[in-house]
Short mmCIF file of N, CA and C in Angstrom, two decimals:
data_model
loop_
_atom_site.label_atom_id
_atom_site.label_comp_id
_atom_site.label_asym_id
_atom_site.label_seq_id
_atom_site.Cartn_x
_atom_site.Cartn_y
_atom_site.Cartn_z
N MET A 1 18.98 -11.61 1.66
CA MET A 1 18.21 -12.89 1.70
C MET A 1 17.52 -13.11 0.34
N ALA A 2 17.44 -14.31 -0.16
CA ALA A 2 16.81 -14.60 -1.43
C ALA A 2 15.33 -14.92 -1.23
N ASN A 3 14.58 -14.65 -2.20
CA ASN A 3 13.14 -15.03 -2.19
C ASN A 3 13.12 -16.54 -2.37
N GLN A 4 12.12 -17.23 -1.77
CA GLN A 4 11.99 -18.62 -1.84
C GLN A 4 10.64 -19.07 -2.19
N PHE A 5 10.51 -20.13 -3.04
CA PHE A 5 9.24 -20.80 -3.30
C PHE A 5 9.07 -21.87 -2.19
N LYS A 6 7.96 -21.87 -1.62
CA LYS A 6 7.67 -22.88 -0.47
C LYS A 6 6.35 -23.58 -0.64
N PHE A 7 6.20 -24.61 0.11
CA PHE A 7 5.04 -25.42 0.22
C PHE A 7 4.64 -25.65 1.66
N ALA A 8 3.35 -25.54 1.95
CA ALA A 8 2.86 -25.86 3.34
C ALA A 8 1.61 -26.67 3.20
N GLY A 9 1.45 -27.66 4.04
CA GLY A 9 0.22 -28.43 3.97
C GLY A 9 -0.35 -28.64 5.39
N ILE A 10 -1.61 -28.90 5.51
CA ILE A 10 -2.26 -29.20 6.82
C ILE A 10 -3.43 -30.10 6.58
N ASP A 11 -3.62 -31.05 7.54
CA ASP A 11 -4.74 -31.98 7.55
C ASP A 11 -5.75 -31.49 8.59
N ASN A 12 -7.04 -31.44 8.18
CA ASN A 12 -8.06 -30.97 9.13
C ASN A 12 -9.10 -32.11 9.29
N SER A 13 -9.45 -32.35 10.53
CA SER A 13 -10.54 -33.35 10.86
C SER A 13 -11.53 -32.76 11.82
N THR A 14 -11.54 -31.48 12.07
CA THR A 14 -12.46 -30.87 13.02
C THR A 14 -13.26 -29.69 12.29
N THR A 15 -14.47 -29.46 12.80
CA THR A 15 -15.25 -28.48 12.21
C THR A 15 -15.08 -27.15 13.05
N GLY A 16 -15.36 -25.98 12.39
CA GLY A 16 -15.33 -24.73 13.16
C GLY A 16 -13.96 -24.23 13.57
N SER A 17 -12.88 -25.00 13.29
CA SER A 17 -11.59 -24.56 13.60
C SER A 17 -10.99 -23.72 12.47
N ALA A 18 -10.51 -22.52 12.78
CA ALA A 18 -9.85 -21.73 11.76
C ALA A 18 -8.38 -22.23 11.63
N LEU A 19 -7.99 -22.84 10.56
CA LEU A 19 -6.68 -23.38 10.38
C LEU A 19 -5.76 -22.40 9.70
N SER A 20 -4.54 -22.29 10.08
CA SER A 20 -3.62 -21.47 9.50
C SER A 20 -2.49 -22.38 8.81
N PRO A 21 -2.68 -22.69 7.53
CA PRO A 21 -1.76 -23.67 6.87
C PRO A 21 -0.34 -23.15 6.82
N LEU A 22 -0.16 -21.85 6.92
CA LEU A 22 1.22 -21.17 6.83
C LEU A 22 1.86 -21.09 8.19
N GLY A 23 1.12 -21.41 9.27
CA GLY A 23 1.65 -21.43 10.61
C GLY A 23 1.21 -20.13 11.31
N SER A 24 1.11 -20.15 12.58
CA SER A 24 0.72 -19.01 13.38
C SER A 24 1.82 -18.00 13.29
N GLY A 25 1.44 -16.69 13.06
CA GLY A 25 2.36 -15.62 13.01
C GLY A 25 3.11 -15.46 11.69
N ASN A 26 2.67 -16.14 10.65
CA ASN A 26 3.30 -16.10 9.36
C ASN A 26 2.36 -15.47 8.37
N PRO A 27 2.84 -14.61 7.52
CA PRO A 27 4.15 -14.21 7.33
C PRO A 27 4.66 -13.27 8.39
N LEU A 28 6.00 -13.24 8.53
CA LEU A 28 6.57 -12.30 9.49
C LEU A 28 6.36 -10.82 8.91
N VAL A 29 6.54 -9.83 9.79
CA VAL A 29 6.39 -8.49 9.28
C VAL A 29 7.34 -8.14 8.14
N SER A 30 8.59 -8.80 8.11
CA SER A 30 9.61 -8.52 7.11
C SER A 30 9.40 -9.40 5.87
N GLU A 31 8.21 -10.07 5.70
CA GLU A 31 7.97 -10.88 4.58
C GLU A 31 6.57 -10.61 3.94
N THR A 32 6.46 -10.93 2.69
CA THR A 32 5.20 -10.92 1.98
C THR A 32 5.06 -12.27 1.27
N TYR A 33 3.92 -12.94 1.36
CA TYR A 33 3.72 -14.22 0.69
C TYR A 33 2.82 -13.94 -0.53
N VAL A 34 3.21 -14.53 -1.70
CA VAL A 34 2.31 -14.51 -2.90
C VAL A 34 1.87 -15.94 -3.01
N ILE A 35 0.56 -16.14 -2.63
CA ILE A 35 0.10 -17.53 -2.76
C ILE A 35 -0.25 -17.84 -4.24
N LYS A 36 0.33 -18.86 -4.77
CA LYS A 36 0.07 -19.29 -6.13
C LYS A 36 -0.94 -20.33 -6.23
N SER A 37 -1.12 -21.16 -5.22
CA SER A 37 -2.07 -22.30 -5.36
C SER A 37 -2.59 -22.64 -3.89
N ILE A 38 -3.86 -22.96 -3.86
CA ILE A 38 -4.46 -23.52 -2.64
C ILE A 38 -5.24 -24.71 -3.12
N LEU A 39 -4.71 -25.87 -2.92
CA LEU A 39 -5.41 -27.14 -3.30
C LEU A 39 -6.07 -27.74 -2.06
N VAL A 40 -7.30 -28.23 -2.24
CA VAL A 40 -8.04 -28.82 -1.17
C VAL A 40 -8.62 -30.15 -1.59
N THR A 41 -8.40 -31.23 -0.86
CA THR A 41 -9.04 -32.51 -1.07
C THR A 41 -9.80 -32.96 0.17
N SER A 42 -11.02 -33.41 -0.02
CA SER A 42 -11.86 -33.73 1.06
C SER A 42 -12.50 -35.15 0.93
N ALA A 43 -12.72 -35.80 2.12
CA ALA A 43 -13.36 -37.07 2.15
C ALA A 43 -14.82 -36.95 2.04
N GLY A 44 -15.36 -35.75 2.35
CA GLY A 44 -16.75 -35.48 2.25
C GLY A 44 -17.08 -34.28 1.39
N THR A 45 -18.18 -33.59 1.76
CA THR A 45 -18.64 -32.47 0.94
C THR A 45 -18.77 -31.18 1.73
N PRO A 46 -17.71 -30.75 2.44
CA PRO A 46 -17.94 -29.48 3.18
C PRO A 46 -17.79 -28.29 2.24
N SER A 47 -18.06 -27.11 2.76
CA SER A 47 -17.70 -25.96 2.03
C SER A 47 -16.59 -25.34 2.79
N VAL A 48 -15.71 -24.61 2.10
CA VAL A 48 -14.50 -24.04 2.72
C VAL A 48 -14.45 -22.58 2.46
N THR A 49 -14.09 -21.79 3.49
CA THR A 49 -13.89 -20.34 3.40
C THR A 49 -12.48 -19.99 3.77
N VAL A 50 -11.90 -19.13 2.95
CA VAL A 50 -10.52 -18.70 3.12
C VAL A 50 -10.51 -17.26 3.44
N THR A 51 -9.79 -16.89 4.54
CA THR A 51 -9.75 -15.43 4.89
C THR A 51 -8.30 -15.00 4.86
N ASN A 52 -8.10 -13.74 4.64
CA ASN A 52 -6.79 -13.14 4.58
C ASN A 52 -6.86 -11.89 5.56
N ASN A 53 -6.29 -11.94 6.66
CA ASN A 53 -6.40 -10.90 7.68
C ASN A 53 -7.80 -10.48 7.98
N SER A 54 -8.59 -11.53 8.22
CA SER A 54 -10.05 -11.36 8.62
C SER A 54 -10.91 -10.89 7.47
N ILE A 55 -10.43 -10.82 6.25
CA ILE A 55 -11.19 -10.45 5.10
C ILE A 55 -11.43 -11.68 4.34
N THR A 56 -12.66 -11.99 4.01
CA THR A 56 -13.05 -13.19 3.17
C THR A 56 -12.51 -13.10 1.78
N ALA A 57 -11.57 -13.98 1.43
CA ALA A 57 -10.97 -14.03 0.09
C ALA A 57 -11.76 -15.06 -0.77
N ILE A 58 -12.15 -16.13 -0.20
CA ILE A 58 -12.92 -17.19 -0.85
C ILE A 58 -14.06 -17.57 0.05
N LYS A 59 -15.36 -17.38 -0.37
CA LYS A 59 -16.55 -17.63 0.42
C LYS A 59 -17.20 -18.95 0.08
N SER A 60 -17.26 -19.86 1.09
CA SER A 60 -17.99 -21.10 0.90
C SER A 60 -17.79 -21.80 -0.32
N ALA A 61 -16.57 -22.15 -0.71
CA ALA A 61 -16.31 -22.93 -1.87
C ALA A 61 -16.74 -24.39 -1.65
N ALA A 62 -17.66 -24.91 -2.35
CA ALA A 62 -18.17 -26.27 -2.11
C ALA A 62 -17.15 -27.27 -2.71
N LEU A 63 -16.90 -28.29 -1.90
CA LEU A 63 -16.00 -29.39 -2.30
C LEU A 63 -16.77 -30.63 -2.66
N THR A 64 -16.18 -31.36 -3.52
CA THR A 64 -16.76 -32.69 -3.92
C THR A 64 -15.91 -33.76 -3.26
N ALA A 65 -16.54 -34.86 -2.75
CA ALA A 65 -15.79 -35.89 -2.03
C ALA A 65 -14.76 -36.52 -2.93
N ASN A 66 -13.55 -36.71 -2.36
CA ASN A 66 -12.41 -37.42 -3.03
C ASN A 66 -12.00 -36.73 -4.27
N VAL A 67 -12.18 -35.46 -4.42
CA VAL A 67 -11.71 -34.71 -5.63
C VAL A 67 -10.88 -33.53 -5.12
N THR A 68 -9.68 -33.32 -5.78
CA THR A 68 -8.86 -32.21 -5.40
C THR A 68 -9.36 -30.95 -6.15
N THR A 69 -9.48 -29.88 -5.44
CA THR A 69 -10.02 -28.62 -6.01
C THR A 69 -9.04 -27.52 -5.83
N GLU A 70 -8.73 -26.79 -6.91
CA GLU A 70 -7.94 -25.60 -6.85
C GLU A 70 -8.83 -24.37 -6.46
N LEU A 71 -8.52 -23.67 -5.39
CA LEU A 71 -9.45 -22.65 -4.91
C LEU A 71 -9.08 -21.30 -5.57
N LEU A 72 -7.84 -21.07 -6.06
CA LEU A 72 -7.43 -19.80 -6.59
C LEU A 72 -7.51 -19.75 -8.10
N THR A 73 -7.90 -18.62 -8.68
CA THR A 73 -7.80 -18.44 -10.06
C THR A 73 -6.71 -17.37 -10.42
N GLN A 74 -6.36 -16.61 -9.35
CA GLN A 74 -5.33 -15.53 -9.44
C GLN A 74 -4.44 -15.66 -8.22
N PRO A 75 -3.23 -15.18 -8.22
CA PRO A 75 -2.44 -15.16 -6.93
C PRO A 75 -3.08 -14.41 -5.91
N LEU A 76 -2.79 -14.71 -4.64
CA LEU A 76 -3.33 -13.98 -3.45
C LEU A 76 -2.21 -13.50 -2.65
N VAL A 77 -2.12 -12.24 -2.32
CA VAL A 77 -1.03 -11.67 -1.58
C VAL A 77 -1.40 -11.61 -0.07
N VAL A 78 -0.51 -12.12 0.80
CA VAL A 78 -0.61 -12.04 2.26
C VAL A 78 0.54 -11.24 2.73
N GLU A 79 0.26 -10.09 3.23
CA GLU A 79 1.37 -9.14 3.71
C GLU A 79 1.77 -9.62 5.13
N GLY A 80 2.98 -9.23 5.47
CA GLY A 80 3.57 -9.47 6.77
C GLY A 80 2.73 -9.03 7.89
N GLY A 81 2.60 -9.88 8.90
CA GLY A 81 1.75 -9.50 10.11
C GLY A 81 0.29 -9.94 9.95
N ASN A 82 -0.17 -10.43 8.82
CA ASN A 82 -1.51 -10.89 8.51
C ASN A 82 -1.54 -12.36 8.55
N THR A 83 -2.77 -12.91 8.70
CA THR A 83 -2.90 -14.42 8.72
C THR A 83 -3.77 -14.96 7.72
N LEU A 84 -3.42 -15.98 7.08
CA LEU A 84 -4.29 -16.79 6.09
C LEU A 84 -4.88 -17.87 6.84
N THR A 85 -6.25 -17.94 6.87
CA THR A 85 -6.94 -19.07 7.57
C THR A 85 -7.94 -19.77 6.59
N VAL A 86 -8.14 -21.07 6.92
CA VAL A 86 -9.06 -21.90 6.17
C VAL A 86 -10.06 -22.51 7.15
N LEU A 87 -11.36 -22.36 6.84
CA LEU A 87 -12.40 -22.86 7.70
C LEU A 87 -13.29 -23.80 7.01
N SER A 88 -13.55 -24.95 7.62
CA SER A 88 -14.51 -25.92 7.03
C SER A 88 -15.88 -25.80 7.65
N SER A 89 -16.90 -26.17 6.91
CA SER A 89 -18.29 -26.05 7.39
C SER A 89 -18.72 -27.28 8.19
N ASN A 90 -18.02 -28.38 8.08
CA ASN A 90 -18.43 -29.55 8.80
C ASN A 90 -17.20 -30.44 9.19
N THR A 91 -17.46 -31.58 9.74
CA THR A 91 -16.36 -32.38 10.24
C THR A 91 -15.73 -33.37 9.26
N ASP A 92 -16.09 -33.25 8.04
CA ASP A 92 -15.46 -34.07 6.99
C ASP A 92 -13.97 -33.79 6.87
N SER A 93 -13.10 -34.77 6.90
CA SER A 93 -11.65 -34.62 6.85
C SER A 93 -11.25 -33.97 5.54
N PHE A 94 -10.34 -33.04 5.54
CA PHE A 94 -9.86 -32.47 4.30
C PHE A 94 -8.42 -32.03 4.50
N ASP A 95 -7.71 -32.06 3.39
CA ASP A 95 -6.30 -31.58 3.36
C ASP A 95 -6.22 -30.29 2.60
N VAL A 96 -5.32 -29.39 3.05
CA VAL A 96 -5.04 -28.15 2.33
C VAL A 96 -3.53 -28.10 1.97
N ALA A 97 -3.29 -27.74 0.76
CA ALA A 97 -1.91 -27.66 0.27
C ALA A 97 -1.70 -26.27 -0.32
N VAL A 98 -0.73 -25.57 0.14
CA VAL A 98 -0.49 -24.15 -0.31
C VAL A 98 0.92 -24.08 -0.84
N SER A 99 0.98 -23.53 -2.13
CA SER A 99 2.30 -23.27 -2.71
C SER A 99 2.37 -21.74 -2.87
N TYR A 100 3.58 -21.23 -2.47
CA TYR A 100 3.67 -19.77 -2.34
C TYR A 100 5.14 -19.30 -2.55
N LEU A 101 5.24 -18.06 -2.80
CA LEU A 101 6.60 -17.37 -2.93
C LEU A 101 6.71 -16.51 -1.66
N ASN A 102 7.85 -16.65 -0.97
CA ASN A 102 8.11 -15.89 0.21
C ASN A 102 9.08 -14.80 -0.21
N ILE A 103 8.58 -13.55 -0.21
CA ILE A 103 9.44 -12.41 -0.58
C ILE A 103 9.89 -11.82 0.72
N LYS A 104 11.22 -11.82 0.93
CA LYS A 104 11.79 -11.25 2.16
C LYS A 104 12.28 -9.79 1.88
N LYS A 105 11.77 -8.99 2.73
CA LYS A 105 12.07 -7.56 2.57
C LYS A 105 13.40 -7.27 3.19
N GLU A 106 14.04 -6.32 2.57
CA GLU A 106 15.39 -5.92 3.06
C GLU A 106 15.21 -5.06 4.34
N VAL A 107 15.83 -5.53 5.45
CA VAL A 107 15.72 -4.82 6.72
C VAL A 107 16.99 -3.93 6.91
N THR A 108 16.76 -2.67 7.10
CA THR A 108 17.88 -1.74 7.27
C THR A 108 17.87 -1.25 8.77
N THR A 109 19.07 -1.05 9.29
CA THR A 109 19.15 -0.63 10.64
C THR A 109 19.80 0.75 10.73
#
């Protein structure tokens, strides 16, 4: 299987919900994601926290209303079986866009 560049996006309008922009259960155990970009655009001014397998990767990044913000300065690796989540501090609507490389591991039987 070939490695693939992918994009995932999610719209959030609720507070306190841990969102998984890559989908529940992703990446699979046989995959590793290299996150190249996490863009966030908000209608208000929440702060956003990003976690990778329950470890805080980005703590309380403050957003400016109606401005797109890049949260990463370096790539972020999410190994198979772990979960990337984004959490907002309030109910201001915001969109999260993630660009990543899906590295598929060779499975031998």
